[in-house]
PDB file of C-alpha atoms and ligand atoms in Angstrom:
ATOM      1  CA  UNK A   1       0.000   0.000   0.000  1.00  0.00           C
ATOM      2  CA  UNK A   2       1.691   3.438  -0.746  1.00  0.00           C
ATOM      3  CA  UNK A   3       1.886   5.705   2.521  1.00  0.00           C
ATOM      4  CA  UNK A   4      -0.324   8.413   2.325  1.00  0.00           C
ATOM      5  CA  UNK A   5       0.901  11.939   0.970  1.00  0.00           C
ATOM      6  CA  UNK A   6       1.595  14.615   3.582  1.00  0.00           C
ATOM      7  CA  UNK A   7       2.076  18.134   3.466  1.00  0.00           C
ATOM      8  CA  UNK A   8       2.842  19.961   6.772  1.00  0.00           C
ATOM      9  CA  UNK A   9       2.537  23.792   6.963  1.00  0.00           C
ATOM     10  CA  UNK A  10       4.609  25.492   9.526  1.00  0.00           C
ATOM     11  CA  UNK A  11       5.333  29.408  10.581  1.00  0.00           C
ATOM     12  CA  UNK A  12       7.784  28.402  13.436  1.00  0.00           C
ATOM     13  CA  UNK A  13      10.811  26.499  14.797  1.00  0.00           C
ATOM     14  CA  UNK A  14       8.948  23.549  13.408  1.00  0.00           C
ATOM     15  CA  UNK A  15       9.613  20.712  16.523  1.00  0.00           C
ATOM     16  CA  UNK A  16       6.012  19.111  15.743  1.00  0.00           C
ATOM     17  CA  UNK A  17       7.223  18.878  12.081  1.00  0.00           C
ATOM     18  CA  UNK A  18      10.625  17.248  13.243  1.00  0.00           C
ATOM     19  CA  UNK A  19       8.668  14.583  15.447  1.00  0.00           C
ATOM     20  CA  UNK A  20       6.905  13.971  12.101  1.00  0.00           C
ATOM     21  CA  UNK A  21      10.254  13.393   9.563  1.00  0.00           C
ATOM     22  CA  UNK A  22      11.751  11.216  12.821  1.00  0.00           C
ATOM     23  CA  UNK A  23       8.473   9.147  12.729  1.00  0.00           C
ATOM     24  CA  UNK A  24       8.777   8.778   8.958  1.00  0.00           C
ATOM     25  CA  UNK A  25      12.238   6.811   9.407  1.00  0.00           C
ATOM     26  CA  UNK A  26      10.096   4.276  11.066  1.00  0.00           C
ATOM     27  CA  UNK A  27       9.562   0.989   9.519  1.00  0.00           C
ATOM     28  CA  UNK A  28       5.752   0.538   7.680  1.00  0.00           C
ATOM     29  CA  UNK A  29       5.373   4.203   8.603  1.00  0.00           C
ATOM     30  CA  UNK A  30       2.312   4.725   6.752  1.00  0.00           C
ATOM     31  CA  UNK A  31       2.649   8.085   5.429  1.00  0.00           C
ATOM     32  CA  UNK A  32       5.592  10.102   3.791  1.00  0.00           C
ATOM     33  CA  UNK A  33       6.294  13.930   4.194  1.00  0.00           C
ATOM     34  CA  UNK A  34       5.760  15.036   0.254  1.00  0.00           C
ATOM     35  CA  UNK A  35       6.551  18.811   0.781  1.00  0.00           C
ATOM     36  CA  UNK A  36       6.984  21.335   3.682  1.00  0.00           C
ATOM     37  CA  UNK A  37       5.210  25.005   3.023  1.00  0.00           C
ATOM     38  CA  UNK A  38       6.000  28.396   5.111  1.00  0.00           C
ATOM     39  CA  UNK A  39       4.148  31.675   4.991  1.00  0.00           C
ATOM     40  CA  UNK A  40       7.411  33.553   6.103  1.00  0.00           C
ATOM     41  CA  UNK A  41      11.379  31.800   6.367  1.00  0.00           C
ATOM     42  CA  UNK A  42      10.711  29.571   9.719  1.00  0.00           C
ATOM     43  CA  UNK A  43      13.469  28.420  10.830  1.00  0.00           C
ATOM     44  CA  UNK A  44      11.634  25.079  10.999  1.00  0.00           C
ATOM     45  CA  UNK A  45      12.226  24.534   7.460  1.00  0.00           C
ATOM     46  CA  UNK A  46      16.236  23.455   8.373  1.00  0.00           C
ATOM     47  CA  UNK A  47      14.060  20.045   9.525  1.00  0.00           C
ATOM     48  CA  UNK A  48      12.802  19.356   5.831  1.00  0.00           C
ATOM     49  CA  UNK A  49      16.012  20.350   3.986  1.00  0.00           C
ATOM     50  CA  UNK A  50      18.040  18.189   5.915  1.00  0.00           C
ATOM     51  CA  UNK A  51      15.509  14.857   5.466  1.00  0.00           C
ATOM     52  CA  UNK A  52      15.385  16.362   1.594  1.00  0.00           C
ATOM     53  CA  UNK A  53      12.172  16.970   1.892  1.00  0.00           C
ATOM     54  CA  UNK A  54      11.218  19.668  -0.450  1.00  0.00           C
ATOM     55  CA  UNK A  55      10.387  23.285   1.048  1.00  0.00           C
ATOM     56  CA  UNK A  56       8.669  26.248  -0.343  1.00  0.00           C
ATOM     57  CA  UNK A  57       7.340  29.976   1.682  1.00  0.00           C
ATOM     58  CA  UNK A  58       4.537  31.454   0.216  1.00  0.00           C
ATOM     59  CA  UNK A  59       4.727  34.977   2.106  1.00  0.00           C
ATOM     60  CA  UNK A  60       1.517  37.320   2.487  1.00  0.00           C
ATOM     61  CA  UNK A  61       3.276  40.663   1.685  1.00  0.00           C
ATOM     62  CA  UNK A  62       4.384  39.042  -1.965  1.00  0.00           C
ATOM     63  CA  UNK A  63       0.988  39.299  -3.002  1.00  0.00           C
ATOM     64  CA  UNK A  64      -1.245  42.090  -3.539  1.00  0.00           C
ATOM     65  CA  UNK A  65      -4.097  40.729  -1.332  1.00  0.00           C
ATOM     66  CA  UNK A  66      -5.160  38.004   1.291  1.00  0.00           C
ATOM     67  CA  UNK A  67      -7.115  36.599  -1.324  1.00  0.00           C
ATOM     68  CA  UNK A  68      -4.222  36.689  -3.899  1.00  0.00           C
ATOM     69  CA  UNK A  69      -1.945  34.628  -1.227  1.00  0.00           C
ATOM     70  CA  UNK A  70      -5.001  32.222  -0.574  1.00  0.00           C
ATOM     71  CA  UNK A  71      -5.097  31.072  -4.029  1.00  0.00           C
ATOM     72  CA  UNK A  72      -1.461  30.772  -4.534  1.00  0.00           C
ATOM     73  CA  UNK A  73      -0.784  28.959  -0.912  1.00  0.00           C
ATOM     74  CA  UNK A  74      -3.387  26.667  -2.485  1.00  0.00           C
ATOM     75  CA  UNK A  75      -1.903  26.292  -5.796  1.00  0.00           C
ATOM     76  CA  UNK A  76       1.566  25.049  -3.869  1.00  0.00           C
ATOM     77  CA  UNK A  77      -0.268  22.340  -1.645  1.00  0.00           C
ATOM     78  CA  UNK A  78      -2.298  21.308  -4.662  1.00  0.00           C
ATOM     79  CA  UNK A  79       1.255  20.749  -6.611  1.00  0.00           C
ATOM     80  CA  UNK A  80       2.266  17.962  -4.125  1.00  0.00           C
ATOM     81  CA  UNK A  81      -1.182  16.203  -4.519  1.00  0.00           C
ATOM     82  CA  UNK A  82      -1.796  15.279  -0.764  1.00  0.00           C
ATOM     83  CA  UNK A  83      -4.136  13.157   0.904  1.00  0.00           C
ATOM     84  CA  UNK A  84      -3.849  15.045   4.361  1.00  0.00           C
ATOM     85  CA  UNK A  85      -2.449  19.063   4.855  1.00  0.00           C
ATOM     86  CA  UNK A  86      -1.261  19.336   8.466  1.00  0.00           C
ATOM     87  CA  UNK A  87      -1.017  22.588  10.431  1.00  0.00           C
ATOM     88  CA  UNK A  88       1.993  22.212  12.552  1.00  0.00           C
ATOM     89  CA  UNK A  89       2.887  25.735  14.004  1.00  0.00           C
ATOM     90  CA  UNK A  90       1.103  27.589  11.030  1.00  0.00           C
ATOM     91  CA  UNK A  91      -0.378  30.885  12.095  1.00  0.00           C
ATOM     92  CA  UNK A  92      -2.130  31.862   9.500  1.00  0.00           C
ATOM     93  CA  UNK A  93      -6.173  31.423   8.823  1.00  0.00           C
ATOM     94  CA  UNK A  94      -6.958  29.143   6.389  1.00  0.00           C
ATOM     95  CA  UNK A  95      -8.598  30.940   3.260  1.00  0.00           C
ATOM     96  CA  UNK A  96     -11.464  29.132   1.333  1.00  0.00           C
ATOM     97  CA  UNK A  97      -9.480  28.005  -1.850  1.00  0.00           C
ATOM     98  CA  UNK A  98      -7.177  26.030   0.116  1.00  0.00           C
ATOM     99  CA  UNK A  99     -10.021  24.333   2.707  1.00  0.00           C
ATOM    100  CA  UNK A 100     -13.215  23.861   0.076  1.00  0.00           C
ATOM    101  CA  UNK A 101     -10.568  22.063  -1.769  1.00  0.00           C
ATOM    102  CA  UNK A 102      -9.706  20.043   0.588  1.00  0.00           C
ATOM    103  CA  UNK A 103     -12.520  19.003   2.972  1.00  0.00           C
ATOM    104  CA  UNK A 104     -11.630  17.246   6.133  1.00  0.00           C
ATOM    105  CA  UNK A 105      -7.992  16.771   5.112  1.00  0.00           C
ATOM    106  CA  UNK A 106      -7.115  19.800   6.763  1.00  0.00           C
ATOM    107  CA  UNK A 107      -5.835  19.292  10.345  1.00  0.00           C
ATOM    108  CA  UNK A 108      -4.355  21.681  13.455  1.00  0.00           C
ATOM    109  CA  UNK A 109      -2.578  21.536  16.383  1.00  0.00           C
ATOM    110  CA  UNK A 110      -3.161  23.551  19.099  1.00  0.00           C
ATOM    111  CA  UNK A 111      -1.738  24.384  22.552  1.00  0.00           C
ATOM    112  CA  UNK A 112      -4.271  24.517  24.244  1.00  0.00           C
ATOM    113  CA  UNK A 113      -7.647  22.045  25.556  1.00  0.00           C
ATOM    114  CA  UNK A 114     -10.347  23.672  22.655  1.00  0.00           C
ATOM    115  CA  UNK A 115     -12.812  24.832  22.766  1.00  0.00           C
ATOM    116  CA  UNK A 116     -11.001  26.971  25.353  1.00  0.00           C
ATOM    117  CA  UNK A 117      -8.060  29.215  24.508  1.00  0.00           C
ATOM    118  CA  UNK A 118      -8.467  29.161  20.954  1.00  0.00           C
ATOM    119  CA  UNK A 119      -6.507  31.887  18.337  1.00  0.00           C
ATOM    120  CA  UNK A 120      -2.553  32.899  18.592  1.00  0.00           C
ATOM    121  CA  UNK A 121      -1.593  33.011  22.106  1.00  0.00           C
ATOM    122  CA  UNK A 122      -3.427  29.728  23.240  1.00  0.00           C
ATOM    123  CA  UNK A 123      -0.463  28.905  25.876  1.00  0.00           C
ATOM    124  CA  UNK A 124      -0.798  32.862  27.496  1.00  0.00           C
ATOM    125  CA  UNK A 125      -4.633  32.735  27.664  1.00  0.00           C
ATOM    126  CA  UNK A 126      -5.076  29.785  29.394  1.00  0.00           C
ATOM    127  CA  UNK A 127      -1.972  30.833  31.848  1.00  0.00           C
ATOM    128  CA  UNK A 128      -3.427  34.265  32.225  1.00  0.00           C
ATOM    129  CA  UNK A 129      -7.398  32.617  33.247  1.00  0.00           C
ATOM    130  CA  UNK A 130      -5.579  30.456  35.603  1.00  0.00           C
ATOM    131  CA  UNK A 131      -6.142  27.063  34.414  1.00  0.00           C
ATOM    132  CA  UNK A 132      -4.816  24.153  36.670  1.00  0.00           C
ATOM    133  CA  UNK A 133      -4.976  22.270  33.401  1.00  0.00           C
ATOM    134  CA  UNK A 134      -3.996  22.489  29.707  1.00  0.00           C
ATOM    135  CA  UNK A 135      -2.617  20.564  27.457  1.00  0.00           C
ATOM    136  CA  UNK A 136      -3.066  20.238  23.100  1.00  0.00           C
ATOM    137  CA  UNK A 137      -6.060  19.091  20.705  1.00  0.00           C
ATOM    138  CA  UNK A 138      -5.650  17.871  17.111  1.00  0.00           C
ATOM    139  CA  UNK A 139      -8.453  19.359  15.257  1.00  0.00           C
ATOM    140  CA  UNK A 140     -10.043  18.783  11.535  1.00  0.00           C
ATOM    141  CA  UNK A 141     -10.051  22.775   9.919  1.00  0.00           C
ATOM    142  CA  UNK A 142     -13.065  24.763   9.482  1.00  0.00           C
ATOM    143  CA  UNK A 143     -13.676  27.959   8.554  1.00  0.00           C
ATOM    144  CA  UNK A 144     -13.729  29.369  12.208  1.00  0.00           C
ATOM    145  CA  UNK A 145     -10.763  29.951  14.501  1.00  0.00           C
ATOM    146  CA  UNK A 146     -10.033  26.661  16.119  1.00  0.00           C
ATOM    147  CA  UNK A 147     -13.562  25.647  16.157  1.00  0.00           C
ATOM    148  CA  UNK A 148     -13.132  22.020  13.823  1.00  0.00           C
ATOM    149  CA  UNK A 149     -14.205  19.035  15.289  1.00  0.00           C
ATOM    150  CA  UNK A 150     -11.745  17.738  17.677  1.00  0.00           C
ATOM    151  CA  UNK A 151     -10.011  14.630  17.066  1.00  0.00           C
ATOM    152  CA  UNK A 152      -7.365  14.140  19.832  1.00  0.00           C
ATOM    153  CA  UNK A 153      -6.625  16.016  23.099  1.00  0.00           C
ATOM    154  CA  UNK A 154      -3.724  15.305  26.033  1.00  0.00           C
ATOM    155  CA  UNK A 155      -3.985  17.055  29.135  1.00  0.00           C
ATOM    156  CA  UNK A 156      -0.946  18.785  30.768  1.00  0.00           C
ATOM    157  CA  UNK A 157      -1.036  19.914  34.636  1.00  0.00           C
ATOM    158  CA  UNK A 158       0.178  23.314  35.159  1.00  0.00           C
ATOM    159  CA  UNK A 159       2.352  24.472  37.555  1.00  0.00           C
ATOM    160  CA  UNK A 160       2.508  26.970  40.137  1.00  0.00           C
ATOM    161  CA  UNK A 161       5.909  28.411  39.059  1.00  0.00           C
ATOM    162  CA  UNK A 162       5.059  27.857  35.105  1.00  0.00           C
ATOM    163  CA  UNK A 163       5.217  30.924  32.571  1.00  0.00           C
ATOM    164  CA  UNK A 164       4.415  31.102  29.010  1.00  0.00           C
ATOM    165  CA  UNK A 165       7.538  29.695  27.968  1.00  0.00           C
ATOM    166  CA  UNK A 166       7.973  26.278  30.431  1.00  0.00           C
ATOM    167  CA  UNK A 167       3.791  25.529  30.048  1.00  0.00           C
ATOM    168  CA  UNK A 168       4.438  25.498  25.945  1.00  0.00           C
ATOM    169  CA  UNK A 169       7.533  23.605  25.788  1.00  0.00           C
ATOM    170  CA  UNK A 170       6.091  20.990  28.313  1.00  0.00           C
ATOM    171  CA  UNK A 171       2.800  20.985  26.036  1.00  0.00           C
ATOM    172  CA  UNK A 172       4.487  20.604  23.350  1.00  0.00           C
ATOM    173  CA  UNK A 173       6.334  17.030  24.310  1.00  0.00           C
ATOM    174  CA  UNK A 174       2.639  15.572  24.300  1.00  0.00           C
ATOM    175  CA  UNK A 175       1.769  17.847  21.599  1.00  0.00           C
ATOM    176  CA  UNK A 176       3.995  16.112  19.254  1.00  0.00           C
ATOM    177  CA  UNK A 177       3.707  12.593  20.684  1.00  0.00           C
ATOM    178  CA  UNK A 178      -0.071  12.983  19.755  1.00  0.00           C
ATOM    179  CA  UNK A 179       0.038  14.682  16.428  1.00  0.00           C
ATOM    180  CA  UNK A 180       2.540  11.797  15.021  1.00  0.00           C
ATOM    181  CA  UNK A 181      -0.129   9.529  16.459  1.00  0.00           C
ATOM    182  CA  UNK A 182      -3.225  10.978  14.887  1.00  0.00           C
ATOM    183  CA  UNK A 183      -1.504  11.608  11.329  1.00  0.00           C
ATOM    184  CA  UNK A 184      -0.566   7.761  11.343  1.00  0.00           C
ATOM    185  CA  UNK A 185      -4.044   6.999  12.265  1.00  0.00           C
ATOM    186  CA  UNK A 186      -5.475   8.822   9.146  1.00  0.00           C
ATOM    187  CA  UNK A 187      -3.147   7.692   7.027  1.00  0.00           C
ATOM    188  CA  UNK A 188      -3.766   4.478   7.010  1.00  0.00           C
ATOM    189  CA  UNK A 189      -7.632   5.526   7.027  1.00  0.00           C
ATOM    190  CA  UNK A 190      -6.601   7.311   3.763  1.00  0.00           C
ATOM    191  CA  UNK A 191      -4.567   4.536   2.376  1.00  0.00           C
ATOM    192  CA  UNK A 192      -6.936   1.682   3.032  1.00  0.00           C
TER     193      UNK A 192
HETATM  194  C1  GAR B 201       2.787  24.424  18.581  1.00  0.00           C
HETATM  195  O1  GAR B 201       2.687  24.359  19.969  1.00  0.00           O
HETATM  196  C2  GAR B 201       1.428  24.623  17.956  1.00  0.00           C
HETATM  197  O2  GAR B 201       0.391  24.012  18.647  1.00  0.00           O
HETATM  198  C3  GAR B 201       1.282  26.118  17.989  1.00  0.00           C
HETATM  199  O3  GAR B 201       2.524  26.587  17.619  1.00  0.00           O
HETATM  200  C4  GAR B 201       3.518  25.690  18.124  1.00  0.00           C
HETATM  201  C5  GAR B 201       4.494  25.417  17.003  1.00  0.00           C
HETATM  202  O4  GAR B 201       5.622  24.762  17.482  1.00  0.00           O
HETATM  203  N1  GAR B 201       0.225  26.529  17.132  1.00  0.00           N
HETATM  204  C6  GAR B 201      -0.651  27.490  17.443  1.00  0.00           C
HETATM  205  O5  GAR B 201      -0.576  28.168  18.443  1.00  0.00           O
HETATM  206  C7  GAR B 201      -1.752  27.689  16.416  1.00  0.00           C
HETATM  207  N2  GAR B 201      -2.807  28.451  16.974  1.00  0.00           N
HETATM  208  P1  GAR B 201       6.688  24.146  16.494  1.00  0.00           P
HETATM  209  O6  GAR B 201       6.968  25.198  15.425  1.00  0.00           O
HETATM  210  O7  GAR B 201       7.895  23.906  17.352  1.00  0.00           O
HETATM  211  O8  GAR B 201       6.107  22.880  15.913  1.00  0.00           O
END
């Protein structure tokens, strides 16, 4: 059976992405990383070019509009023929040729336990309401701001002495743990 196709859109340092190239080396992995897409030159790119996976940044302010940069984001993905587009650090909204192409191959992570803390500063928000307990949810994309039906969630405790930085990088250990585990389950949902 061929692994499914994979592209992973990132904005960041790209750690999620790297769990997702290091699960790749496994045997029978059942999906393959086909391309790697950035809106802006995030760092987590290094992560694809060394595997050899191909890269490409499709920045905002090189196109006249939001809906210009829409079309051609989805004109990239759509080049590498996917079966399943993974949000992995991307911080950008999702524009309408890129999701009604693709429906419910779109997923996200997110730092946070949605339907709470949803948007850009999901780690902050929750610290700042004074939750004794966060964590990250794998959702399918829709329209809204985090608001897709969930499909995985792992709580984290948080700590007395946590800030921004310590709660996210602790959240992100079971962030990525999960997100490898959820992409293999649809993959071989896609490939079967
Ligand atoms: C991850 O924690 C991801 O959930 C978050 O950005 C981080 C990217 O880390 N995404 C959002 O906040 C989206 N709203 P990474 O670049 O190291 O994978």
């Amino acid at each position: 059976m061929a692994p499914a196709r994979i592209v992973v859109l990132i904005s960041g340092t790209g750690s999620n992405l790297a769990a997702l190239l290091a699960a790749q080396q496994e045997r029978e992995c059942p999906f393959e990383i086909v391309g790697v897409i950035a809106d802006r030159a995030a760092s987590g790119l290094a992560h694809a070019q060394s595997a050899g996976v191909p890269t490409a940044v499709v920045r905002k302010g090189d196109h006249p509009d939001r809906a210009a940069w829409d079309e051609a984001l989805a004109r990239e993905v759509a080049a590498l023929s996917p079966d399943l587009v993974v949000l992995a650090g991307f911080m950008k909204l999702i524009g309408p040729p890129l999701l009604e192409s693709r429906p419910g191959r779109i997923i996200n992570t997110h730092p946070a336990l949605l339907p709470s803390f949803p948007g850009a500063h999901g780690v902050r928000d929750a610290l700042a309401h004074g939750v004794k307990v966060s964590g990250a949810s794998v959702i399918e994309v829709d329209p809204g701001v985090d608001t897709g039906r969930i499909l995985a969630q792992r709580a984290v405790d948080v700590l007395p002495e946590d800030t921004e930085e310590t709660l996210h990088e602790r959240i992100k250990v079971v962030e990525r743990e999960m997100l490898v585990d959820v992409v293999r389950e649809l993959s071989r949902t896609l490939a079967s």
